[in-house]
Coordinates of C-alpha atoms and ligand atoms in Angstrom, one line a residue:
X1 CA 75.1 89.8 -1.4
X2 CA 75.3 88.1 -4.7
X3 CA 76.1 90.4 -7.6
X4 CA 73.4 90.6 -10.5
X5 CA 75.4 92.6 -12.8
X6 CA 78.9 93.3 -13.8
X7 CA 79.0 96.4 -12.3
X8 CA 78.2 95.0 -8.9
X9 CA 81.0 92.5 -8.7
X10 CA 84.1 93.2 -6.8
X11 CA 87.3 93.8 -8.9
X12 CA 89.2 92.3 -10.3
X13 CA 86.9 89.4 -11.3
X14 CA 87.3 86.9 -14.5
X15 CA 84.2 86.9 -16.7
X16 CA 83.1 84.4 -18.8
X17 CA 80.6 85.5 -21.7
X18 CA 78.4 82.7 -21.9
X19 CA 76.9 83.3 -25.1
X20 CA 80.4 83.6 -26.7
X21 CA 81.5 80.5 -25.0
X22 CA 78.5 78.4 -26.0
X23 CA 79.2 79.7 -29.7
X24 CA 82.7 78.8 -29.6
X25 CA 81.8 75.3 -28.3
X26 CA 79.2 74.8 -31.1
X27 CA 81.5 76.1 -33.9
X28 CA 84.4 73.6 -32.9
X29 CA 81.8 70.9 -32.4
X30 CA 80.4 71.4 -35.9
X31 CA 84.0 71.9 -37.6
X32 CA 85.0 68.3 -36.1
X33 CA 81.7 66.7 -37.3
X34 CA 82.1 68.1 -40.8
X35 CA 85.8 66.7 -40.7
X36 CA 84.6 63.4 -39.3
X37 CA 86.8 63.3 -36.4
X38 CA 86.1 62.9 -32.8
X39 CA 86.4 66.3 -30.5
X40 CA 88.2 65.4 -27.4
X41 CA 88.5 69.1 -25.9
X42 CA 91.4 69.7 -23.6
X43 CA 90.0 70.5 -20.4
X44 CA 93.1 72.3 -18.8
X45 CA 92.1 75.4 -20.5
X46 CA 88.9 75.7 -18.1
X47 CA 89.3 73.1 -15.5
X48 CA 85.5 73.5 -15.0
X49 CA 83.1 70.5 -14.9
X50 CA 80.2 72.8 -16.1
X51 CA 82.0 73.9 -19.2
X52 CA 83.0 70.3 -20.0
X53 CA 79.3 69.3 -19.7
X54 CA 78.6 72.1 -22.4
X55 CA 81.2 70.5 -24.6
X56 CA 79.9 67.0 -24.1
X57 CA 76.3 68.2 -24.8
X58 CA 77.8 69.7 -28.0
X59 CA 79.1 66.3 -28.9
X60 CA 82.6 65.9 -27.3
X61 CA 83.5 62.2 -27.5
X62 CA 85.4 62.6 -24.1
X63 CA 88.0 64.9 -22.5
X64 CA 91.8 65.6 -22.7
X65 CA 93.4 66.7 -19.4
X66 CA 97.1 67.2 -18.6
X67 CA 97.4 65.6 -15.3
X68 CA 96.4 62.6 -13.3
X69 CA 94.8 64.9 -10.7
X70 CA 92.6 66.8 -13.4
X71 CA 91.4 63.5 -14.7
X72 CA 90.3 62.4 -10.9
X73 CA 88.4 65.8 -10.9
X74 CA 86.6 65.1 -14.2
X75 CA 85.9 61.3 -13.3
X76 CA 84.3 62.3 -10.1
X77 CA 82.0 65.1 -12.2
X78 CA 80.9 62.0 -14.0
X79 CA 83.2 62.1 -17.3
X80 CA 84.0 58.6 -18.4
X81 CA 86.2 58.7 -21.1
X82 CA 89.6 60.5 -20.2
X83 CA 92.9 61.1 -21.8
X84 CA 95.9 62.3 -20.1
X85 CA 97.6 64.0 -23.0
X86 CA 100.9 64.2 -21.1
X87 CA 103.9 61.7 -20.8
X88 CA 103.1 60.5 -17.5
X89 CA 105.9 59.0 -15.5
X90 CA 105.8 57.5 -11.9
X91 CA 104.5 54.1 -10.3
X92 CA 102.5 56.4 -7.9
X93 CA 100.7 57.9 -10.7
X94 CA 100.2 54.4 -12.3
X95 CA 98.6 53.2 -9.0
X96 CA 96.1 56.0 -9.3
X97 CA 95.6 55.6 -13.0
X98 CA 94.6 51.9 -12.1
X99 CA 91.9 53.3 -9.9
X100 CA 90.6 55.6 -12.4
X101 CA 90.7 52.8 -15.1
X102 CA 88.0 51.1 -13.1
X103 CA 85.8 54.2 -13.6
X104 CA 85.6 54.5 -17.4
X105 CA 87.6 54.7 -20.6
X106 CA 91.1 55.9 -20.0
X107 CA 94.3 56.6 -21.9
X108 CA 97.4 58.1 -21.2
X109 CA 100.5 59.7 -23.2
X110 CA 104.0 58.0 -23.4
X111 CA 107.1 59.0 -25.1
X112 CA 109.8 56.7 -23.6
X113 CA 110.0 53.0 -22.6
X114 CA 111.3 53.9 -19.0
X115 CA 108.2 56.0 -18.5
X116 CA 105.8 53.6 -19.8
X117 CA 107.4 51.0 -17.5
X118 CA 106.5 52.9 -14.6
X119 CA 102.8 53.0 -15.6
X120 CA 102.7 49.2 -16.8
X121 CA 103.7 47.9 -13.5
X122 CA 100.5 48.4 -11.4
X123 CA 98.4 47.3 -14.3
X124 CA 100.7 44.3 -15.0
X125 CA 100.5 42.9 -11.3
X126 CA 96.7 43.2 -11.5
X127 CA 96.4 41.5 -14.7
X128 CA 95.0 44.6 -16.5
X129 CA 96.3 46.8 -19.5
X130 CA 96.4 50.7 -19.6
X131 CA 95.8 52.3 -23.0
X132 CA 98.8 54.7 -24.0
X133 CA 99.2 56.9 -26.9
X134 CA 102.8 57.4 -28.3
X135 CA 103.5 61.2 -28.4
X136 CA 104.9 62.4 -31.6
X137 CA 107.1 65.5 -32.1
X138 CA 106.0 67.1 -35.6
X139 CA 108.1 70.1 -35.3
X140 CA 107.3 71.8 -31.6
X141 CA 110.6 70.3 -30.0
X142 CA 109.1 70.0 -26.7
X143 CA 108.2 66.2 -25.7
X144 CA 107.6 63.5 -28.1
X145 CA 109.5 61.2 -30.4
X146 CA 110.4 62.4 -33.9
X147 CA 108.3 60.6 -36.7
X148 CA 111.3 58.5 -37.9
X149 CA 111.9 57.0 -34.4
X150 CA 108.3 56.1 -33.7
X151 CA 108.4 52.5 -34.8
X152 CA 111.6 51.6 -33.1
X153 CA 110.0 53.3 -29.8
X154 CA 106.5 52.1 -30.4
X155 CA 107.5 48.3 -30.7
X156 CA 108.7 47.8 -27.0
X157 CA 106.2 50.1 -25.6
X158 CA 103.3 47.8 -27.4
X159 CA 104.8 44.6 -26.0
X160 CA 105.1 45.8 -22.4
X161 CA 102.7 43.6 -20.3
X162 CA 100.2 45.9 -18.7
X163 CA 99.9 48.3 -21.7
X164 CA 97.9 48.4 -24.9
X165 CA 98.9 50.8 -27.6
X166 CA 95.8 53.0 -28.6
X167 CA 97.4 55.2 -31.1
X168 CA 99.7 58.2 -31.7
X169 CA 99.1 62.0 -30.7
X170 CA 100.8 65.3 -31.0
X171 CA 100.4 69.0 -30.3
X172 CA 101.7 71.5 -32.6
X173 CA 102.6 74.3 -30.2
X174 CA 104.8 75.8 -32.3
X175 CA 101.7 77.2 -34.3
X176 CA 101.8 79.9 -31.6
X177 CA 104.9 81.3 -33.1
X178 CA 103.6 81.7 -36.4
X179 CA 104.2 84.9 -37.9
X180 CA 101.7 84.8 -40.8
X181 CA 98.8 82.9 -41.5
X182 CA 100.5 81.0 -44.2
X183 CA 103.0 79.8 -42.0
X184 CA 100.4 78.8 -39.3
X185 CA 98.4 77.0 -42.3
X186 CA 101.7 75.1 -43.1
X187 CA 102.3 74.1 -39.3
X188 CA 98.8 72.8 -39.4
X189 CA 98.8 70.7 -42.2
X190 CA 102.1 69.4 -41.3
X191 CA 100.7 68.4 -38.0
X192 CA 98.1 66.1 -39.4
X193 CA 100.2 64.8 -42.3
X194 CA 103.1 63.9 -40.3
X195 CA 101.1 62.4 -37.5
X196 CA 99.2 60.2 -40.4
X197 CA 102.0 59.1 -41.9
X198 CA 103.7 58.1 -38.5
X199 CA 100.4 55.9 -38.0
X200 CA 100.9 54.4 -41.2
X201 CA 104.2 53.6 -40.7
X202 CA 103.3 52.0 -37.2
X203 CA 100.5 49.8 -38.8
X204 CA 103.0 48.8 -41.7
X205 CA 105.4 47.6 -39.0
X206 CA 102.2 45.4 -37.6
X207 CA 101.6 47.7 -34.6
X208 CA 98.0 48.6 -33.6
X209 CA 97.1 52.3 -34.4
X210 CA 93.3 53.3 -33.5
X211 CA 93.5 56.8 -32.7
X212 CA 95.4 59.6 -34.6
X213 CA 95.1 62.4 -32.4
X214 CA 95.9 66.1 -33.2
X215 CA 95.3 69.4 -31.6
X216 CA 95.7 72.9 -30.8
X217 CA 93.3 75.8 -31.1
X218 CA 95.4 77.7 -34.0
X219 CA 95.9 74.5 -35.8
X220 CA 92.7 72.5 -35.3
X221 CA 90.6 73.6 -38.2
X222 CA 93.2 72.5 -40.9
X223 CA 94.8 69.6 -39.0
X224 CA 91.8 67.7 -38.1
X225 CA 90.8 67.7 -42.0
X226 CA 94.1 65.8 -43.1
X227 CA 93.1 62.2 -43.9
X228 CA 93.9 59.5 -41.5
X229 CA 93.5 61.9 -38.6
X230 CA 90.8 60.7 -36.1
X231 CA 90.7 62.9 -33.2
X232 CA 91.3 66.4 -32.4
X233 CA 92.2 68.0 -29.0
X234 CA 91.9 71.7 -29.1
X235 CA 91.6 73.6 -25.6
X236 CA 91.7 77.3 -25.6
X237 CA 89.0 77.6 -28.1
X238 CA 86.3 77.8 -25.5
X239 CA 87.4 81.0 -24.3
X240 CA 90.2 82.3 -26.9
X241 CA 92.5 85.3 -26.0
X242 CA 94.7 88.1 -27.2
X243 CA 97.2 85.7 -28.5
X244 CA 94.5 83.9 -30.6
X245 CA 93.4 87.4 -32.0
X246 CA 96.9 88.3 -32.9
X247 CA 97.4 84.8 -34.6
X248 CA 94.1 85.5 -36.6
X249 CA 92.4 82.1 -35.1
X250 CA 89.5 84.3 -34.1
X251 CA 88.5 87.9 -33.6
X252 CA 87.9 90.0 -30.4
X253 CA 84.1 89.3 -30.5
X254 CA 85.0 85.6 -30.2
X255 CA 86.8 86.0 -26.9
X256 CA 84.7 84.8 -23.9
X257 CA 87.1 85.1 -21.0
X258 CA 87.9 88.9 -19.9
X259 CA 88.8 90.6 -16.7
X260 CA 87.0 93.3 -15.3
X261 CA 89.5 95.5 -13.0
X262 CA 89.3 99.1 -11.5
X263 CA 91.5 102.0 -12.1
X264 CA 93.2 102.3 -8.8
X265 CA 95.7 105.1 -9.7
X266 CA 96.5 107.6 -12.5
X267 CA 100.1 108.9 -11.5
X268 CA 100.6 110.3 -14.9
X269 CA 98.9 111.2 -18.0
X270 CA 100.5 108.2 -19.9
X271 CA 100.3 105.9 -17.1
X272 CA 96.9 104.4 -15.5
X273 CA 97.2 101.6 -12.9
X274 CA 94.4 98.7 -12.5
X275 CA 93.8 96.3 -9.5
X276 CA 94.9 93.4 -11.8
X277 CA 98.4 92.2 -11.8
X278 CA 100.3 89.1 -12.5
X279 CA 98.2 87.3 -10.0
X280 CA 95.0 87.8 -11.9
X281 CA 96.3 88.1 -15.5
X282 CA 99.5 85.6 -15.5
X283 CA 102.7 86.9 -16.8
X284 CA 102.4 85.0 -20.0
X285 CA 103.5 87.1 -23.0
X286 CA 101.4 87.8 -26.1
X287 CA 102.0 85.5 -28.9
X288 CA 103.2 85.4 -31.6
X289 CA 105.3 88.3 -30.9
X290 CA 105.5 90.0 -27.2
X291 CA 103.2 93.0 -26.8
X292 CA 102.3 93.7 -23.3
X293 CA 100.2 91.8 -20.9
X294 CA 96.5 92.3 -22.0
X295 CA 94.4 94.5 -24.0
X296 CA 92.0 97.3 -22.6
X297 CA 88.8 96.5 -24.4
X298 CA 87.2 99.3 -26.4
X299 CA 90.6 101.3 -26.0
X300 CA 94.0 101.3 -28.0
X301 CA 95.6 101.3 -24.6
X302 CA 97.3 98.0 -23.4
X303 CA 98.9 96.7 -20.0
X304 CA 102.6 97.4 -20.4
X305 CA 103.9 96.3 -17.1
X306 CA 102.8 94.2 -14.4
X307 CA 103.6 93.2 -10.7
X308 CA 101.7 90.9 -8.7
X309 CA 98.8 93.3 -7.8
X310 CA 99.5 96.2 -10.3
X311 CA 98.6 96.4 -13.8
X312 CA 100.1 99.2 -15.5
X313 CA 98.4 100.7 -18.6
X314 CA 100.3 102.7 -21.2
X315 CA 97.6 105.1 -22.0
X316 CA 97.5 105.4 -25.7
X317 CA 97.4 108.8 -27.5
X318 CA 94.1 110.6 -27.1
X319 CA 93.0 108.3 -24.4
X320 CA 92.6 109.1 -20.8
X321 CA 91.6 107.0 -17.6
X322 CA 90.1 108.2 -14.0
X323 CA 90.5 106.6 -10.5
X324 CA 87.3 104.3 -10.0
X325 CA 86.7 103.4 -13.6
X326 CA 86.1 100.0 -14.4
X327 CA 87.7 98.4 -17.5
X328 CA 87.6 95.1 -19.2
X329 CA 91.0 93.4 -20.0
X330 CA 91.4 90.7 -22.5
X331 CA 94.4 88.5 -21.4
X332 CA 97.1 87.2 -23.5
X333 CA 96.5 83.5 -22.4
X334 CA 93.1 82.6 -21.0
X335 CA 94.0 78.9 -19.8
X336 CA 96.6 80.3 -17.3
X337 CA 94.1 83.0 -16.3
X338 CA 91.2 80.6 -15.4
X339 CA 94.0 78.3 -13.5
X340 CA 94.6 81.4 -11.2
X341 CA 91.2 81.8 -9.9
X342 CA 88.8 79.8 -7.8
X343 CA 85.7 80.6 -9.8
X344 CA 84.8 82.3 -13.1
X345 CA 81.8 84.5 -13.4
X346 CA 79.4 83.4 -16.2
X347 CA 77.7 86.5 -17.8
X348 CA 75.3 87.3 -20.5
X349 CA 75.6 90.8 -21.6
X350 CA 75.8 92.8 -18.4
X351 CA 74.1 90.2 -16.4
X352 CA 75.4 87.9 -13.9
X353 CA 74.2 84.4 -14.7
X354 CA 76.4 81.8 -12.9
X355 CA 79.4 81.2 -10.9
X356 CA 81.7 78.4 -12.3
X357 CA 84.0 76.6 -9.9
X358 CA 87.4 76.1 -11.4
X359 CA 87.4 72.5 -9.8
X360 CA 90.4 71.0 -11.3
X361 CA 92.7 74.0 -10.3
X362 CA 95.9 73.2 -8.5
X363 CA 95.6 69.5 -9.5
X364 CA 99.2 69.6 -10.8
X365 CA 100.0 66.1 -9.5
Ligands
LIG58 C1 99.2 67.9 -25.5 C2 98.2 69.2 -25.5 N1 97.1 68.7 -26.5 C3 96.3 69.9 -26.5 C4 96.6 71.1 -26.1 C5 95.4 72.2 -26.5 O1 95.9 73.2 -27.3 P1 95.3 74.7 -27.3 O2 95.1 75.1 -25.8 O3 96.0 75.4 -28.2 O4 93.8 74.4 -27.9 C6 97.8 71.5 -25.6 C7 97.9 72.8 -25.0 O5 98.8 73.1 -24.4 C8 98.6 70.3 -25.1 O6 99.5 70.7 -24.6

């Protein structure tokens, strides 16, 4: 029987509050309109065509994805402007991108000549060109070239037959480690400024730069306002999570994704165990500082330890739980939670309104 209310759902279930979701989508869309940049949300957060359709209806220009496989799922769902925001490497991927390029506007990230060459080959052989954006490292220290090396790398990439340089992009993931709002603000401003300055360097060297694309949820609001930025790619903002609350990006009331779980054991007054472990909540730490694996909503208690199917709540002073009780948990990182489940349950208040298929789940190639 199809559950009509949260109470009737079997646990653990991942809930998405559709009212909060739509509010989050509308807020980021109007923010980017006001800043005069195109919004290209990162769909790796939800992997749901239904949610991407809401983003498009609110004014998103296209989607970002992390994997060629995700791009294929969203192309099948009718999305015709996709950016694989990742340094994709491999001729097999290049061949799949060639097929995708026939279905709409497409671009891919690159950060090396060797990697770019593997993508160029199938396009060159068929007399086509794949749009690429050069990934710039604005301080995260993951992938991407440092701004001072960007011209030297962009030049050979731009001249590879089979490729067309569309622009530059970055992701200030180090914003997730900002201990204070001031630190986070500085990271966001530098994300925009360093990328815009790199774009100017490339143009001064005679290289084409149409797109200057920043993007992460904590930095989006500030980074997108820096002159020269043309596009923003936040992902997590549709759901938010305990880390965004801890970073001050949003309040608990802005968190759309929660997990409903059942207390299955209360072995001691200071310990209660729910039927949601790492396979439901993921083991991702709270950021910017570690602090358990999920907040019990409406309580001070939080999940302190996880095993695969057990979430161990450290019961806060003055609180208690009983076996059979249902709790709502705000996870640390909503993107990885969505990826652990085949479907998300769309709710409005206590009512179940929709089942959202996580269609691009598992498309890691
Ligand atoms: C390249 C890239 N762009 C955009 C995003 C979206 O960032 P967020 O989830 O903070 O909104 C990510 C997230 O990992 C990313 O890796």
